């Protein structure tokens, strides 16, 4: 337990993601860490020092010029008397100050005075994150030896906008903190993972295909989450409109057959997470030419044949990965179907979700899943697909280590 007994200085700066820092404090303390919070003026507009103090069970530092605090610990000691500094959320403004050595409040001053490792969890609007100024500051901070976790892709709290900018989930920040305190080792460093994602396109003729509504969001998020924990990830993706996740090797395929070949080609691996919505059937012999409407003739019959089951193949493979995870998209009797699938596919875990149209899960950004293992069923709350990915990466890490 790398966090047990560790002293973490948590700097909370001013962003809506500050509400997640409350949960972060709980998660860190659950693991035996002692959390000393520092809040910027902006942070106090989003969460109160009272709430932060209650959760951390200690004093909350807010003011550089507080006579009591200075007499008690002093900002220099505050900056050094810890094992790790975590900045969550790290705003564009605070990062800009840090990159330029500004020190005009308690947070920026102690960040300039510290000699401890620093972990940043940025959170901001995607336009701010991709702005040239922020790019420069992030590059500078990385060069200065600071570590980043996130940001993740997804919808912004303010709504209407999506992209890179959401703060990493508390458990991802915990994992990154553990990695840093563990001598910089990421918990999945040296591990390899294969993830499938997206739909498959099964050709009918050169211009038509059979597909489904999978967006690839969940699979891509899982690939990214595993990579963040240090795994070397091969993502085999069907046709999607998503950007390739950072730090991941992406193999793009269209048909289930190609997906299977790509997955087998990526073996051996420690982890396989098969998230793709692979078409169960393909057209037995796709037409070489575009099928024409023939006057007087009815529609052409489509003769279907079964596709290979990639998860089942991997789950029973001679070089079966140590952890094999499948997904089960169901519209009825989710739990029972999941249990049957666990057996049939040779998986360690089936993540089952109800994809009835009214849930909005398929193609959407949120997910509500049940974890089905030989040990039983665990229902997770309604979460964003990024959150599901972060948690799942944590589950896989625990299972593996
Ligand atoms: O049998 P079903 O399609 O419901 O199983 C879902 C799980 O199996 C998913 O993890 C999916 O990625 C995987 N699968 C696969 N190859 C198929 C069909 C499903 O890998 N041909």
mmCIF file of C-alpha atoms and ligand atoms in Angstrom:
data_model
loop_
_atom_site.group_PDB
_atom_site.id
_atom_site.type_symbol
_atom_site.label_atom_id
_atom_site.label_comp_id
_atom_site.label_asym_id
_atom_site.label_seq_id
_atom_site.Cartn_x
_atom_site.Cartn_y
_atom_site.Cartn_z
ATOM 1 C CA UNK A 1 0.000 0.000 0.000
ATOM 2 C CA UNK A 2 2.169 2.875 -1.221
ATOM 3 C CA UNK A 3 -0.222 5.503 0.189
ATOM 4 C CA UNK A 4 -0.399 4.200 3.753
ATOM 5 C CA UNK A 5 1.158 6.712 6.125
ATOM 6 C CA UNK A 6 2.055 9.081 3.295
ATOM 7 C CA UNK A 7 1.529 12.823 3.670
ATOM 8 C CA UNK A 8 -0.134 14.393 0.670
ATOM 9 C CA UNK A 9 -0.422 18.109 0.177
ATOM 10 C CA UNK A 10 -3.527 18.565 -1.950
ATOM 11 C CA UNK A 11 -3.724 21.855 -3.807
ATOM 12 C CA UNK A 12 -7.248 22.599 -5.009
ATOM 13 C CA UNK A 13 -7.485 25.369 -7.567
ATOM 14 C CA UNK A 14 -10.577 27.052 -8.950
ATOM 15 C CA UNK A 15 -12.583 24.919 -11.309
ATOM 16 C CA UNK A 16 -15.888 23.124 -11.247
ATOM 17 C CA UNK A 17 -13.939 19.837 -11.020
ATOM 18 C CA UNK A 18 -13.080 20.909 -7.441
ATOM 19 C CA UNK A 19 -16.171 19.004 -6.326
ATOM 20 C CA UNK A 20 -14.395 15.785 -7.336
ATOM 21 C CA UNK A 21 -11.514 16.720 -5.043
ATOM 22 C CA UNK A 22 -13.809 16.057 -2.100
ATOM 23 C CA UNK A 23 -14.082 12.455 -3.228
ATOM 24 C CA UNK A 24 -10.337 12.394 -3.914
ATOM 25 C CA UNK A 25 -9.670 13.330 -0.281
ATOM 26 C CA UNK A 26 -11.811 10.384 0.836
ATOM 27 C CA UNK A 27 -10.101 7.992 -1.545
ATOM 28 C CA UNK A 28 -6.634 9.055 -0.422
ATOM 29 C CA UNK A 29 -7.536 8.797 3.258
ATOM 30 C CA UNK A 30 -9.188 5.404 2.736
ATOM 31 C CA UNK A 31 -5.772 4.194 1.638
ATOM 32 C CA UNK A 32 -4.141 5.495 4.778
ATOM 33 C CA UNK A 33 -2.759 8.768 3.426
ATOM 34 C CA UNK A 34 -2.834 11.969 5.448
ATOM 35 C CA UNK A 35 -4.227 14.834 3.359
ATOM 36 C CA UNK A 36 -3.327 18.464 3.996
ATOM 37 C CA UNK A 37 -5.462 20.691 1.769
ATOM 38 C CA UNK A 38 -4.528 24.045 0.300
ATOM 39 C CA UNK A 39 -7.221 26.010 -1.530
ATOM 40 C CA UNK A 40 -6.825 28.931 -3.891
ATOM 41 C CA UNK A 41 -9.290 31.802 -3.761
ATOM 42 C CA UNK A 42 -10.892 30.411 -6.926
ATOM 43 C CA UNK A 43 -11.319 26.958 -5.398
ATOM 44 C CA UNK A 44 -13.299 28.461 -2.529
ATOM 45 C CA UNK A 45 -15.853 29.707 -5.046
ATOM 46 C CA UNK A 46 -16.625 26.086 -5.945
ATOM 47 C CA UNK A 47 -16.273 24.159 -2.683
ATOM 48 C CA UNK A 48 -16.057 25.504 0.828
ATOM 49 C CA UNK A 49 -13.057 25.185 3.145
ATOM 50 C CA UNK A 50 -15.550 23.794 5.646
ATOM 51 C CA UNK A 51 -16.353 20.799 3.433
ATOM 52 C CA UNK A 52 -12.703 20.254 2.551
ATOM 53 C CA UNK A 53 -11.701 20.518 6.211
ATOM 54 C CA UNK A 54 -14.404 18.100 7.313
ATOM 55 C CA UNK A 55 -13.322 15.464 4.812
ATOM 56 C CA UNK A 56 -9.611 15.864 5.435
ATOM 57 C CA UNK A 57 -10.098 16.083 9.204
ATOM 58 C CA UNK A 58 -7.624 18.899 9.531
ATOM 59 C CA UNK A 59 -6.769 22.506 8.884
ATOM 60 C CA UNK A 60 -7.326 23.952 5.425
ATOM 61 C CA UNK A 61 -4.672 26.378 4.232
ATOM 62 C CA UNK A 62 -5.904 29.275 2.130
ATOM 63 C CA UNK A 63 -3.885 32.362 2.907
ATOM 64 C CA UNK A 64 -0.234 33.213 2.298
ATOM 65 C CA UNK A 65 -0.368 36.046 4.769
ATOM 66 C CA UNK A 66 -2.150 34.282 7.616
ATOM 67 C CA UNK A 67 -0.171 35.098 10.760
ATOM 68 C CA UNK A 68 -1.390 31.985 12.585
ATOM 69 C CA UNK A 69 -0.599 29.615 9.763
ATOM 70 C CA UNK A 70 2.797 31.161 9.253
ATOM 71 C CA UNK A 71 3.598 30.804 12.958
ATOM 72 C CA UNK A 72 2.229 27.299 13.011
ATOM 73 C CA UNK A 73 3.767 25.659 9.916
ATOM 74 C CA UNK A 74 4.748 28.382 7.487
ATOM 75 C CA UNK A 75 4.464 28.110 3.756
ATOM 76 C CA UNK A 76 7.992 26.788 3.273
ATOM 77 C CA UNK A 77 7.408 23.904 5.657
ATOM 78 C CA UNK A 78 3.999 23.313 4.109
ATOM 79 C CA UNK A 79 5.768 22.982 0.760
ATOM 80 C CA UNK A 80 8.327 20.469 2.029
ATOM 81 C CA UNK A 81 6.618 18.608 4.857
ATOM 82 C CA UNK A 82 4.928 16.089 2.611
ATOM 83 C CA UNK A 83 5.712 13.076 0.439
ATOM 84 C CA UNK A 84 3.821 14.293 -2.595
ATOM 85 C CA UNK A 85 1.953 17.339 -3.822
ATOM 86 C CA UNK A 86 -1.212 16.656 -5.807
ATOM 87 C CA UNK A 87 -2.863 19.540 -7.657
ATOM 88 C CA UNK A 88 -6.469 18.620 -8.429
ATOM 89 C CA UNK A 89 -7.971 20.324 -10.232
ATOM 90 C CA UNK A 90 -5.035 22.141 -11.815
ATOM 91 C CA UNK A 91 -6.421 25.135 -13.693
ATOM 92 C CA UNK A 92 -4.855 26.684 -16.785
ATOM 93 C CA UNK A 93 -4.107 29.739 -14.654
ATOM 94 C CA UNK A 94 -2.237 27.857 -11.936
ATOM 95 C CA UNK A 95 -0.246 25.906 -14.532
ATOM 96 C CA UNK A 96 0.654 29.171 -16.281
ATOM 97 C CA UNK A 97 1.907 30.601 -12.988
ATOM 98 C CA UNK A 98 3.916 27.478 -12.238
ATOM 99 C CA UNK A 99 5.460 27.347 -15.703
ATOM 100 C CA UNK A 100 6.630 30.920 -15.212
ATOM 101 C CA UNK A 101 7.621 30.815 -11.565
ATOM 102 C CA UNK A 102 4.980 33.254 -10.332
ATOM 103 C CA UNK A 103 4.194 33.215 -6.638
ATOM 104 C CA UNK A 104 1.379 35.555 -5.721
ATOM 105 C CA UNK A 105 -0.732 33.380 -3.449
ATOM 106 C CA UNK A 106 -0.230 30.465 -1.072
ATOM 107 C CA UNK A 107 -0.647 27.709 -3.707
ATOM 108 C CA UNK A 108 1.712 29.187 -6.295
ATOM 109 C CA UNK A 109 4.249 30.168 -3.637
ATOM 110 C CA UNK A 110 4.515 26.744 -2.071
ATOM 111 C CA UNK A 111 4.669 25.141 -5.521
ATOM 112 C CA UNK A 112 7.704 27.317 -6.211
ATOM 113 C CA UNK A 113 9.216 26.521 -2.828
ATOM 114 C CA UNK A 114 8.765 22.770 -2.896
ATOM 115 C CA UNK A 115 11.321 20.087 -3.547
ATOM 116 C CA UNK A 116 8.737 17.280 -3.470
ATOM 117 C CA UNK A 117 7.271 15.389 -6.458
ATOM 118 C CA UNK A 118 4.237 17.115 -7.962
ATOM 119 C CA UNK A 119 1.281 15.454 -9.683
ATOM 120 C CA UNK A 120 -1.129 17.609 -11.670
ATOM 121 C CA UNK A 121 -4.689 16.694 -12.643
ATOM 122 C CA UNK A 122 -5.646 19.438 -15.092
ATOM 123 C CA UNK A 123 -9.268 20.401 -15.638
ATOM 124 C CA UNK A 124 -10.463 23.036 -18.023
ATOM 125 C CA UNK A 125 -12.497 23.741 -21.106
ATOM 126 C CA UNK A 126 -11.152 21.783 -24.124
ATOM 127 C CA UNK A 127 -10.350 25.022 -25.985
ATOM 128 C CA UNK A 128 -8.261 26.205 -23.047
ATOM 129 C CA UNK A 129 -6.446 22.860 -22.865
ATOM 130 C CA UNK A 130 -5.626 22.912 -26.576
ATOM 131 C CA UNK A 131 -4.644 26.598 -26.607
ATOM 132 C CA UNK A 132 -1.041 27.179 -27.685
ATOM 133 C CA UNK A 133 -0.274 28.933 -24.383
ATOM 134 C CA UNK A 134 -1.467 25.964 -22.321
ATOM 135 C CA UNK A 135 0.402 23.539 -24.612
ATOM 136 C CA UNK A 136 3.615 25.533 -23.970
ATOM 137 C CA UNK A 137 3.048 25.604 -20.223
ATOM 138 C CA UNK A 138 2.319 21.877 -20.043
ATOM 139 C CA UNK A 139 5.468 21.120 -22.067
ATOM 140 C CA UNK A 140 7.494 23.332 -19.707
ATOM 141 C CA UNK A 141 6.080 21.687 -16.601
ATOM 142 C CA UNK A 142 6.746 18.212 -17.996
ATOM 143 C CA UNK A 143 10.321 19.253 -18.768
ATOM 144 C CA UNK A 144 10.596 20.511 -15.191
ATOM 145 C CA UNK A 145 9.832 16.933 -14.070
ATOM 146 C CA UNK A 146 6.198 17.319 -13.038
ATOM 147 C CA UNK A 147 3.764 14.474 -13.707
ATOM 148 C CA UNK A 148 0.325 14.744 -15.264
ATOM 149 C CA UNK A 149 -2.726 12.540 -14.914
ATOM 150 C CA UNK A 150 -5.433 13.293 -17.475
ATOM 151 C CA UNK A 151 -7.232 15.311 -18.570
ATOM 152 C CA UNK A 152 -9.764 12.896 -19.988
ATOM 153 C CA UNK A 153 -12.007 13.299 -22.959
ATOM 154 C CA UNK A 154 -15.684 13.759 -22.384
ATOM 155 C CA UNK A 155 -18.448 16.209 -21.851
ATOM 156 C CA UNK A 156 -17.769 19.333 -19.851
ATOM 157 C CA UNK A 157 -19.740 19.988 -16.686
ATOM 158 C CA UNK A 158 -21.016 23.212 -18.212
ATOM 159 C CA UNK A 159 -22.595 21.100 -20.951
ATOM 160 C CA UNK A 160 -22.696 21.445 -24.686
ATOM 161 C CA UNK A 161 -18.970 20.998 -25.180
ATOM 162 C CA UNK A 162 -16.901 17.862 -25.358
ATOM 163 C CA UNK A 163 -13.217 17.124 -25.752
ATOM 164 C CA UNK A 164 -10.052 16.809 -23.676
ATOM 165 C CA UNK A 165 -10.367 18.737 -20.466
ATOM 166 C CA UNK A 166 -12.246 16.720 -17.859
ATOM 167 C CA UNK A 167 -10.269 16.108 -14.710
ATOM 168 C CA UNK A 168 -9.070 12.525 -14.268
ATOM 169 C CA UNK A 169 -11.296 10.529 -11.932
ATOM 170 C CA UNK A 170 -10.336 10.368 -8.241
ATOM 171 C CA UNK A 171 -9.322 6.704 -8.534
ATOM 172 C CA UNK A 172 -7.099 7.468 -11.517
ATOM 173 C CA UNK A 173 -5.449 10.260 -9.535
ATOM 174 C CA UNK A 174 -5.009 7.850 -6.620
ATOM 175 C CA UNK A 175 -3.404 5.303 -8.972
ATOM 176 C CA UNK A 176 -1.087 7.963 -10.398
ATOM 177 C CA UNK A 177 -0.169 9.100 -6.872
ATOM 178 C CA UNK A 178 0.548 5.514 -5.892
ATOM 179 C CA UNK A 179 2.675 5.136 -9.007
ATOM 180 C CA UNK A 180 4.713 8.215 -8.121
ATOM 181 C CA UNK A 181 5.210 7.179 -4.500
ATOM 182 C CA UNK A 182 6.143 3.712 -5.658
ATOM 183 C CA UNK A 183 9.374 5.099 -7.065
ATOM 184 C CA UNK A 184 7.701 6.358 -10.205
ATOM 185 C CA UNK A 185 6.526 2.923 -11.242
ATOM 186 C CA UNK A 186 3.095 2.830 -12.806
ATOM 187 C CA UNK A 187 1.082 -0.142 -11.557
ATOM 188 C CA UNK A 188 0.682 -1.584 -15.063
ATOM 189 C CA UNK A 189 4.188 -0.703 -16.271
ATOM 190 C CA UNK A 190 5.633 -3.660 -18.158
ATOM 191 C CA UNK A 191 2.160 -5.117 -18.773
ATOM 192 C CA UNK A 192 0.593 -5.457 -22.183
ATOM 193 C CA UNK A 193 -3.087 -5.109 -23.013
ATOM 194 C CA UNK A 194 -5.301 -5.665 -26.035
ATOM 195 C CA UNK A 195 -8.561 -3.742 -26.238
ATOM 196 C CA UNK A 196 -11.177 -4.026 -28.973
ATOM 197 C CA UNK A 197 -13.543 -1.137 -29.545
ATOM 198 C CA UNK A 198 -16.243 0.186 -31.848
ATOM 199 C CA UNK A 199 -18.530 -1.616 -34.244
ATOM 200 C CA UNK A 200 -17.560 -3.801 -37.168
ATOM 201 C CA UNK A 201 -18.634 -3.173 -40.728
ATOM 202 C CA UNK A 202 -19.558 -6.313 -42.607
ATOM 203 C CA UNK A 203 -19.694 -5.679 -46.349
ATOM 204 C CA UNK A 204 -22.777 -6.493 -48.433
ATOM 205 C CA UNK A 205 -21.153 -5.121 -51.567
ATOM 206 C CA UNK A 206 -18.433 -2.472 -52.148
ATOM 207 C CA UNK A 207 -20.687 0.337 -50.947
ATOM 208 C CA UNK A 208 -23.029 -1.211 -48.398
ATOM 209 C CA UNK A 209 -22.403 -2.839 -45.061
ATOM 210 C CA UNK A 210 -24.065 -4.182 -41.929
ATOM 211 C CA UNK A 211 -23.123 -2.225 -38.803
ATOM 212 C CA UNK A 212 -24.401 -1.285 -35.350
ATOM 213 C CA UNK A 213 -24.651 1.808 -33.176
ATOM 214 C CA UNK A 214 -21.472 1.335 -31.139
ATOM 215 C CA UNK A 215 -19.502 4.609 -30.900
ATOM 216 C CA UNK A 216 -16.287 3.091 -29.523
ATOM 217 C CA UNK A 217 -16.352 5.566 -26.607
ATOM 218 C CA UNK A 218 -16.228 2.914 -23.897
ATOM 219 C CA UNK A 219 -13.490 0.828 -25.528
ATOM 220 C CA UNK A 220 -11.348 3.841 -26.358
ATOM 221 C CA UNK A 221 -11.712 5.161 -22.802
ATOM 222 C CA UNK A 222 -10.584 1.794 -21.419
ATOM 223 C CA UNK A 223 -7.540 1.723 -23.720
ATOM 224 C CA UNK A 224 -6.623 5.234 -22.528
ATOM 225 C CA UNK A 225 -7.154 4.360 -18.854
ATOM 226 C CA UNK A 226 -4.935 1.257 -19.078
ATOM 227 C CA UNK A 227 -2.238 3.277 -20.879
ATOM 228 C CA UNK A 228 -2.355 5.911 -18.149
ATOM 229 C CA UNK A 229 -1.583 3.218 -15.603
ATOM 230 C CA UNK A 230 1.504 2.303 -17.605
ATOM 231 C CA UNK A 231 0.282 -0.625 -19.727
ATOM 232 C CA UNK A 232 1.447 -0.985 -23.298
ATOM 233 C CA UNK A 233 -1.912 -1.008 -25.064
ATOM 234 C CA UNK A 234 -2.895 -2.228 -28.524
ATOM 235 C CA UNK A 235 -6.332 -0.931 -29.422
ATOM 236 C CA UNK A 236 -8.014 -2.814 -32.258
ATOM 237 C CA UNK A 237 -10.768 -0.517 -33.392
ATOM 238 C CA UNK A 238 -13.613 -0.843 -35.833
ATOM 239 C CA UNK A 239 -14.722 2.265 -37.766
ATOM 240 C CA UNK A 240 -15.280 5.134 -35.295
ATOM 241 C CA UNK A 241 -15.086 8.914 -35.464
ATOM 242 C CA UNK A 242 -13.042 9.206 -32.248
ATOM 243 C CA UNK A 243 -9.449 10.432 -31.985
ATOM 244 C CA UNK A 244 -6.823 7.802 -31.195
ATOM 245 C CA UNK A 245 -6.219 7.768 -27.425
ATOM 246 C CA UNK A 246 -2.796 9.131 -26.459
ATOM 247 C CA UNK A 247 0.004 6.635 -25.866
ATOM 248 C CA UNK A 248 -1.880 3.727 -27.423
ATOM 249 C CA UNK A 249 -1.045 1.672 -30.541
ATOM 250 C CA UNK A 250 -4.159 1.706 -32.704
ATOM 251 C CA UNK A 251 -4.916 -0.906 -35.372
ATOM 252 C CA UNK A 252 -7.902 0.059 -37.504
ATOM 253 C CA UNK A 253 -10.064 -2.685 -38.956
ATOM 254 C CA UNK A 254 -13.487 -2.975 -40.546
ATOM 255 C CA UNK A 255 -14.640 -6.577 -40.454
ATOM 256 C CA UNK A 256 -14.827 -9.030 -37.543
ATOM 257 C CA UNK A 257 -12.439 -11.355 -39.352
ATOM 258 C CA UNK A 258 -9.805 -8.620 -39.549
ATOM 259 C CA UNK A 259 -10.419 -7.724 -35.922
ATOM 260 C CA UNK A 260 -9.781 -11.333 -34.890
ATOM 261 C CA UNK A 261 -6.551 -11.475 -36.895
ATOM 262 C CA UNK A 262 -5.342 -8.199 -35.377
ATOM 263 C CA UNK A 263 -6.157 -9.420 -31.859
ATOM 264 C CA UNK A 264 -4.423 -12.772 -32.386
ATOM 265 C CA UNK A 265 -1.452 -10.922 -33.868
ATOM 266 C CA UNK A 266 -1.195 -8.838 -30.674
ATOM 267 C CA UNK A 267 -0.974 -11.917 -28.413
ATOM 268 C CA UNK A 268 0.599 -12.692 -26.017
ATOM 269 C CA UNK A 269 -0.693 -10.059 -23.633
ATOM 270 C CA UNK A 270 -1.396 -9.802 -19.914
ATOM 271 C CA UNK A 271 -4.811 -8.216 -20.347
ATOM 272 C CA UNK A 272 -7.569 -8.516 -22.952
ATOM 273 C CA UNK A 273 -10.623 -6.267 -22.786
ATOM 274 C CA UNK A 274 -13.004 -7.041 -25.610
ATOM 275 C CA UNK A 275 -15.395 -4.123 -25.814
ATOM 276 C CA UNK A 276 -16.110 -4.040 -29.550
ATOM 277 C CA UNK A 277 -19.675 -4.628 -30.657
ATOM 278 C CA UNK A 278 -18.656 -7.303 -33.116
ATOM 279 C CA UNK A 279 -21.345 -8.162 -35.661
ATOM 280 C CA UNK A 280 -22.626 -11.651 -34.972
ATOM 281 C CA UNK A 281 -23.227 -12.294 -38.643
ATOM 282 C CA UNK A 282 -21.707 -11.249 -41.914
ATOM 283 C CA UNK A 283 -22.899 -11.663 -45.473
ATOM 284 C CA UNK A 284 -21.611 -15.072 -46.583
ATOM 285 C CA UNK A 285 -20.346 -13.880 -49.949
ATOM 286 C CA UNK A 286 -20.343 -10.118 -50.351
ATOM 287 C CA UNK A 287 -20.981 -9.004 -53.919
ATOM 288 C CA UNK A 288 -17.879 -7.818 -55.756
ATOM 289 C CA UNK A 289 -19.942 -5.200 -57.593
ATOM 290 C CA UNK A 290 -22.638 -2.904 -56.277
ATOM 291 C CA UNK A 291 -25.911 -4.829 -56.251
ATOM 292 C CA UNK A 292 -28.282 -3.127 -58.704
ATOM 293 C CA UNK A 293 -32.018 -2.810 -58.414
ATOM 294 C CA UNK A 294 -33.456 -5.060 -61.086
ATOM 295 C CA UNK A 295 -36.810 -4.015 -62.535
ATOM 296 C CA UNK A 296 -39.426 -6.600 -61.799
ATOM 297 C CA UNK A 297 -37.223 -8.417 -59.261
ATOM 298 C CA UNK A 298 -37.654 -8.167 -55.509
ATOM 299 C CA UNK A 299 -34.875 -7.214 -53.085
ATOM 300 C CA UNK A 300 -31.827 -9.504 -53.140
ATOM 301 C CA UNK A 301 -31.732 -12.161 -50.436
ATOM 302 C CA UNK A 302 -28.872 -11.721 -47.989
ATOM 303 C CA UNK A 303 -27.358 -15.005 -46.939
ATOM 304 C CA UNK A 304 -25.697 -14.549 -43.542
ATOM 305 C CA UNK A 305 -23.026 -16.621 -41.870
ATOM 306 C CA UNK A 306 -21.649 -16.481 -38.340
ATOM 307 C CA UNK A 307 -18.646 -14.321 -37.477
ATOM 308 C CA UNK A 308 -15.815 -15.622 -35.314
ATOM 309 C CA UNK A 309 -16.299 -14.915 -31.608
ATOM 310 C CA UNK A 310 -13.165 -12.970 -30.743
ATOM 311 C CA UNK A 311 -13.674 -12.917 -26.983
ATOM 312 C CA UNK A 312 -14.378 -16.646 -26.882
ATOM 313 C CA UNK A 313 -11.323 -17.357 -29.019
ATOM 314 C CA UNK A 314 -9.108 -15.299 -26.708
ATOM 315 C CA UNK A 315 -10.736 -16.697 -23.552
ATOM 316 C CA UNK A 316 -9.895 -20.253 -24.611
ATOM 317 C CA UNK A 317 -6.600 -19.543 -26.337
ATOM 318 C CA UNK A 318 -3.411 -21.437 -25.472
ATOM 319 C CA UNK A 319 -1.883 -18.019 -24.811
ATOM 320 C CA UNK A 320 -4.892 -16.720 -22.906
ATOM 321 C CA UNK A 321 -4.109 -13.402 -21.213
ATOM 322 C CA UNK A 322 -4.115 -13.474 -17.401
ATOM 323 C CA UNK A 323 -7.115 -11.172 -17.242
ATOM 324 C CA UNK A 324 -9.833 -11.502 -19.880
ATOM 325 C CA UNK A 325 -12.751 -9.069 -19.751
ATOM 326 C CA UNK A 326 -15.814 -9.102 -21.978
ATOM 327 C CA UNK A 327 -18.773 -6.814 -22.329
ATOM 328 C CA UNK A 328 -22.364 -7.885 -22.667
ATOM 329 C CA UNK A 329 -24.784 -5.536 -24.317
ATOM 330 C CA UNK A 330 -28.237 -6.829 -23.511
ATOM 331 C CA UNK A 331 -31.747 -5.530 -23.699
ATOM 332 C CA UNK A 332 -33.227 -8.118 -21.350
ATOM 333 C CA UNK A 333 -32.246 -10.273 -18.370
ATOM 334 C CA UNK A 334 -28.851 -8.578 -18.213
ATOM 335 C CA UNK A 335 -27.591 -10.479 -15.176
ATOM 336 C CA UNK A 336 -28.401 -14.009 -16.271
ATOM 337 C CA UNK A 337 -27.166 -13.484 -19.785
ATOM 338 C CA UNK A 338 -23.948 -12.046 -18.349
ATOM 339 C CA UNK A 339 -23.428 -15.103 -16.165
ATOM 340 C CA UNK A 340 -23.937 -17.465 -19.087
ATOM 341 C CA UNK A 341 -21.477 -15.410 -21.142
ATOM 342 C CA UNK A 342 -18.820 -15.523 -18.425
ATOM 343 C CA UNK A 343 -18.800 -19.303 -18.696
ATOM 344 C CA UNK A 344 -19.159 -19.647 -22.420
ATOM 345 C CA UNK A 345 -16.518 -17.099 -23.330
ATOM 346 C CA UNK A 346 -13.908 -18.094 -20.764
ATOM 347 C CA UNK A 347 -13.796 -14.570 -19.315
ATOM 348 C CA UNK A 348 -12.814 -13.493 -15.780
ATOM 349 C CA UNK A 349 -15.280 -10.650 -15.859
ATOM 350 C CA UNK A 350 -18.281 -9.677 -17.903
ATOM 351 C CA UNK A 351 -19.255 -6.029 -17.766
ATOM 352 C CA UNK A 352 -22.948 -6.173 -18.499
ATOM 353 C CA UNK A 353 -25.094 -3.246 -19.466
ATOM 354 C CA UNK A 354 -28.639 -2.714 -20.568
ATOM 355 C CA UNK A 355 -28.556 -1.140 -24.007
ATOM 356 C CA UNK A 356 -32.313 -0.790 -24.438
ATOM 357 C CA UNK A 357 -32.847 2.379 -26.514
ATOM 358 C CA UNK A 358 -34.381 4.221 -23.556
ATOM 359 C CA UNK A 359 -31.087 3.929 -21.596
ATOM 360 C CA UNK A 360 -29.220 6.015 -24.213
ATOM 361 C CA UNK A 361 -26.080 3.982 -23.454
ATOM 362 C CA UNK A 362 -25.284 2.800 -26.963
ATOM 363 C CA UNK A 363 -23.648 5.760 -28.699
ATOM 364 C CA UNK A 364 -23.994 7.921 -25.550
ATOM 365 C CA UNK A 365 -21.394 9.114 -23.041
ATOM 366 C CA UNK A 366 -22.706 7.489 -19.858
ATOM 367 C CA UNK A 367 -22.914 3.913 -18.774
ATOM 368 C CA UNK A 368 -24.516 1.925 -16.003
ATOM 369 C CA UNK A 369 -22.896 -1.463 -15.629
ATOM 370 C CA UNK A 370 -22.971 -4.636 -13.604
ATOM 371 C CA UNK A 371 -19.747 -6.515 -12.961
ATOM 372 C CA UNK A 372 -20.293 -10.231 -13.232
ATOM 373 C CA UNK A 373 -17.557 -12.559 -11.994
ATOM 374 C CA UNK A 374 -17.467 -16.094 -10.657
ATOM 375 C CA UNK A 375 -17.716 -14.488 -7.197
ATOM 376 C CA UNK A 376 -20.974 -12.660 -7.896
ATOM 377 C CA UNK A 377 -22.520 -9.492 -9.230
ATOM 378 C CA UNK A 378 -21.577 -5.918 -8.423
ATOM 379 C CA UNK A 379 -23.724 -3.020 -9.630
ATOM 380 C CA UNK A 380 -21.860 0.212 -10.321
ATOM 381 C CA UNK A 381 -23.680 3.538 -10.198
ATOM 382 C CA UNK A 382 -24.519 5.502 -13.318
ATOM 383 C CA UNK A 383 -21.125 6.823 -14.471
ATOM 384 C CA UNK A 384 -19.551 8.478 -17.467
ATOM 385 C CA UNK A 385 -17.806 6.037 -19.790
ATOM 386 C CA UNK A 386 -14.492 7.591 -18.695
ATOM 387 C CA UNK A 387 -15.331 6.850 -15.079
ATOM 388 C CA UNK A 388 -16.268 3.277 -15.932
ATOM 389 C CA UNK A 389 -12.928 2.987 -17.769
ATOM 390 C CA UNK A 390 -10.940 4.393 -14.844
ATOM 391 C CA UNK A 391 -12.594 2.093 -12.356
ATOM 392 C CA UNK A 392 -12.279 -0.909 -14.623
ATOM 393 C CA UNK A 393 -8.562 -0.222 -15.128
ATOM 394 C CA UNK A 394 -8.291 -0.197 -11.328
ATOM 395 C CA UNK A 395 -10.178 -3.496 -11.088
ATOM 396 C CA UNK A 396 -7.880 -5.082 -13.680
ATOM 397 C CA UNK A 397 -4.792 -3.778 -11.876
ATOM 398 C CA UNK A 398 -5.929 -5.305 -8.604
ATOM 399 C CA UNK A 399 -6.756 -8.599 -10.269
ATOM 400 C CA UNK A 400 -3.348 -8.721 -11.917
ATOM 401 C CA UNK A 401 -1.140 -7.662 -9.038
HETATM 402 O O1 LIG B 1 -22.061 -12.739 -27.362
HETATM 403 P P1 LIG B 1 -22.044 -11.268 -27.267
HETATM 404 O O2 LIG B 1 -21.813 -10.567 -28.576
HETATM 405 O O3 LIG B 1 -23.168 -10.662 -26.536
HETATM 406 O O4 LIG B 1 -20.765 -11.007 -26.348
HETATM 407 C C1 LIG B 1 -20.297 -9.761 -26.091
HETATM 408 C C2 LIG B 1 -18.834 -9.800 -25.799
HETATM 409 O O5 LIG B 1 -18.174 -10.662 -26.725
HETATM 410 C C3 LIG B 1 -18.170 -8.485 -25.986
HETATM 411 O O6 LIG B 1 -17.081 -8.408 -25.093
HETATM 412 C C4 LIG B 1 -17.712 -8.515 -27.417
HETATM 413 O O7 LIG B 1 -16.629 -7.652 -27.641
HETATM 414 C C5 LIG B 1 -17.319 -9.956 -27.578
HETATM 415 N N1 LIG B 1 -17.526 -10.493 -28.910
HETATM 416 C C6 LIG B 1 -16.437 -10.810 -29.687
HETATM 417 N N2 LIG B 1 -16.632 -11.385 -30.921
HETATM 418 C C7 LIG B 1 -17.873 -11.608 -31.390
HETATM 419 C C8 LIG B 1 -18.984 -11.282 -30.611
HETATM 420 C C9 LIG B 1 -18.782 -10.718 -29.376
HETATM 421 O O8 LIG B 1 -15.326 -10.592 -29.256
HETATM 422 N N3 LIG B 1 -18.028 -12.136 -32.577
#
